[in-house]
RNA sequence: GGGCGGUUAGCUCAGUGGUAGAGCAUCUCGUUUACACCGAGAGGGUCGGGGGUUCGAAACCCUCACCGCCCACCA
C-alpha cells in the first residue's frame, strides 16, 4: 500500500462530500429504524447576499458536530439548510447593479425589479451554500428553503391574517424610525445608538405676556419649528407659576403653552423642554398625554416642509439647523451653545442619521406574545439557554421591556403585505387577492405596496420550513427542534421572535435549547468587519490548513469571545497529520489482519497495554459523550486530542510495536495487529463528528470495514464512517486496575528517560535497569512488561527484585508504589551532578510535605474538613516521607 | 444611566471550593524504519490590586483598576 507521509487535506476534501450527498446520508430517511429518536436543527438562514465568514464557519461546525454525532448514535437527524431573502441588503445590491447600467429601480418599475432580484439570486446569490459544502456540513439539501419560497410566503400570509384577526397586527399612524437614505421605516432593533460630540443649544422663547422668556436646551434646534409646547416638571418650583402661560414661538406665528409633565428632569439643561411631537419619540408620547397638535416640519427626504415656514421649506435638516441658530442669534434669543456628547440614532445598515417622524405603518402588538414567552421561560424553563448566565436574563429583560414592532417596510423586495384597500379606503386583510375580493365584495382593490420586515418571515423559520400551515409529516416529526445555535447579536431580532411565534402557532417553543456561540475577534481583540477589513476568510484557512483542522479549532471556541490565532489551527493541522501517520503505520503493518470488534473484549489474561487502551477508549468515549451532551465542545476536543496523541500514539502504538513489527507471522502478531486496527477504527469514529474528511478517508482504507460497523439503524446502507456506530463507552470496560498498573509502567519509563537525559546518556547507549519493589503485585507488573520497558527506556537488561541492590555508581529514582529504579553508570556518572539531581527532587517533595504538614497540624482542618480529605493528606505525607527516606538513602550511598 | 463579561505561563486560551493545566513559543538531546507537521527531557505562573467568607479560594462575596460587550425616552 502506498500512503504519502504527509496528509493532504485537499484530496480527502474532494473525495467524500459529493458521495455522502448523493447517497442520501444527510437526509433523515437514511435511518431505517422507525422508532429512532429524533434530532433536528434548522440553520440560522444566512443572508442570500452573504458569503461565508468566521461566524458562519463557527456555528456550522458546532451544528455539524452535533448532527454527525447524533446520527452516529442512531438518531433520525435533520439539519435543515436555507437562506434568508434579506430585504434591504438584497434590494441594495440589485439597485447598485442597476445603477451601473444607469438605471434606477423606479425606471424599470416594481415588477421588473423583483424579477431582476430573482435573476440575481439565481446567478450570484447563495454563494454560501456552495461554501457550506466545503465545510463538510451534513445538511439535508433536499429540504433546502429560502424565505421567499412560495410555501414560506404562504405561511407568512397565514400568520399575518391570523394575527390581524386576533387584533395583534394593526395599522396606525405613529412616530417611527425613518431612514432618509433607504427611504423606509425601521424597527427599533435596526437602529443603533452612536455616541457623538455635538452641541447643546439654549434657546429663548418669549412669554406672550411680555414678562420675559423661558429658555429651553436642545440638540436639534431645527425641530423648534415644529414645537407645540414647552414642558416643565410639575414639581419644579422655578416654573410653577409659568405652567399654563403662553409662549410666542420664535420664527413662527405660533403660540404654544407651557405644560407640566413628569417626564421632564429638572436637573437637566434649564429644566424646560421644547416639545416637538412630530419629530421626537418622547415628545410624541408627551403630545398624546396633553393632546398637543403634531406639526410635521421635516419630510421623508429629511428636508423641511412647507409647515416649517417659507424661509425654511425645502432646506436640508442640517442647513435648516444652521439657519435657525443664526436667526435666534440675530433676534438675541440664543442664550448659549455648549459642547455636548450624546447618543444619536443611526440606520444600522447605511449609518444615516435616523429621522423620527409620524407615519402610517403596520405594527405588531407584542404584549400577549411576550407574556406567553415569559411564562414559558418561567414555568417550563423553555427554551433552555446555554450558557444560561447571562443569556436567560438578557432575553427575559428584553422581553419585559418590549414595545410594539413596526413590521412594514417601504421596499419592493420582500413579502408584500396581504392587505388591500377599497376605493373608499377600507382595509381588507386576506390570504389572497381572491379572498380579499370576496371579503370586500368588490374587485376594485389595491394591495398595500409595502413589504414586511425580513424578520417577519425569519421568525416562522422553525415551522414554515417544515411545511406549516399544512399538517405535514416533517412538521410532526421534527418540530420542535432540538437546539438552536446562534450568535448573540440576534437573540432579540430572531430568537425571541421565533419563540413567540412558535408558542402562538405551534403551542410549543421551537427549540429545546439555545446555544449561544462566542465571537471570533481579530488578533487585536477587535470585531471582524467588512469596513475594518480585518476579517479572516475561512476559505483561505481551509486552503492553508485543511477543513478538519479549522473545524477542530472552531469547535473548541465555545461561548466566550476569543482572538483569532492561526497558530492553533496549525497545531490542529499537525494533529491531523499525526492521525494520518498513526493510521499509516497501522496500515503498513496490517498484512493478514482486519478490524475485529471482538478483540476489544479483553480479559484479565490480555496484555496490560491492551487492557489499558480498551479502558482508556471506553473512558474517553464516555467523556466525549458527556461533554457533547452538555455542549462542552472544548472539553470534547481536548479529551480526543490527548487520547489520540498521548494514549494511542505515544504509548499504545509504542508498547505494541514490538508485536506488530515482529518478523514472524505468528498468531500473536495477527492478534496485535487486529487489535491495533480495531482501536484505530474506534478512535476514528470518536473523531469523525469533528474531523469528517480525514476520518472518512482513513476509515475507507481500513481492512475489514463492513456493514457490521454501521449503527443498526443504517443496516444495508453504503459504507461510510458517517453511519458507523458511535463508540458506546461501556463502564464495565473501564478497568481502574489496568490504568493504575499502566501508570506505574509509564512512570518507570519516564523516570529512566529523565535519568538518561539529565545524565547525558547517548540515545544509542543501552543501560541496565535495576528495579526494587517491596510490592509483589507491582513486581509482577514490571516482570510482565520487561519487553516494553526495555524497548521504551532503551535498556539492555531489566532486573526486578524485592529489594534494590545497586552499585554505588548508579543514578536512581523513586517510583509510584514505593518502588525504586537504579541505572548503573560505572564510569559515566558524575556524582556531583547526580547528587544535585536528587536534591532537586527532594526539595520539591519537602516543599509539598511542609505545606501538607502545616495543614494537618491545623486542628480546624482535621475537625472540619471531610474525613476522606484528611485521610488523603495523611496518605500523601506518608508517601512523601517514604520517598524522602529512599532519596536520603540513595544520596548517602553516593558517598 | 443600567446590566453583563473578561483580566490565569512570553502568546492564545482551558480550569469554577481541596497539591495550578493545554497548545504554541523557549532551552537541552535525538538519522529509535508511522510522523521533524516528529520523538525524549527540561524550564516558566504568589491565577489584575485590595478586603472578606471558609479548615482550605484562581474559583464564592465586597471593592477598586483596566479592557470589552449589550441595553437605555435627560431634551
mmCIF file of C-alpha atoms in Angstrom, chain A residues 25 29-34 71-72 74 706-720 722-725:
data_model
loop_
_atom_site.group_PDB
_atom_site.id
_atom_site.type_symbol
_atom_site.label_atom_id
_atom_site.label_comp_id
_atom_site.label_asym_id
_atom_site.label_seq_id
_atom_site.Cartn_x
_atom_site.Cartn_y
_atom_site.Cartn_z
ATOM 1 C CA UNK A 25 -26.601 10.159 4.062
ATOM 2 C CA UNK A 29 -34.676 8.905 5.570
ATOM 3 C CA UNK A 30 -31.332 7.111 5.638
ATOM 4 C CA UNK A 31 -32.350 5.968 9.109
ATOM 5 C CA UNK A 32 -34.457 2.795 8.750
ATOM 6 C CA UNK A 33 -35.369 2.476 12.396
ATOM 7 C CA UNK A 34 -38.991 3.609 12.768
ATOM 8 C CA UNK A 71 -26.536 10.493 13.543
ATOM 9 C CA UNK A 72 -23.823 8.048 14.586
ATOM 10 C CA UNK A 74 -28.707 6.282 15.696
ATOM 11 C CA UNK A 706 -18.008 -3.758 6.681
ATOM 12 C CA UNK A 707 -21.684 -3.224 7.359
ATOM 13 C CA UNK A 708 -21.355 -4.656 10.853
ATOM 14 C CA UNK A 709 -19.636 -1.487 11.924
ATOM 15 C CA UNK A 710 -22.600 0.669 10.970
ATOM 16 C CA UNK A 711 -25.185 1.631 13.520
ATOM 17 C CA UNK A 712 -28.101 -0.850 13.299
ATOM 18 C CA UNK A 713 -30.361 1.960 12.072
ATOM 19 C CA UNK A 714 -28.273 2.163 8.887
ATOM 20 C CA UNK A 715 -28.023 -1.551 8.102
ATOM 21 C CA UNK A 716 -27.676 -2.088 4.409
ATOM 22 C CA UNK A 717 -26.592 1.450 3.619
ATOM 23 C CA UNK A 718 -23.454 2.134 1.633
ATOM 24 C CA UNK A 719 -20.348 2.097 3.790
ATOM 25 C CA UNK A 720 -19.327 5.289 5.472
ATOM 26 C CA UNK A 722 -20.702 8.782 8.909
ATOM 27 C CA UNK A 723 -23.105 5.936 9.609
ATOM 28 C CA UNK A 724 -20.843 3.931 11.895
ATOM 29 C CA UNK A 725 -21.977 3.435 15.469
#
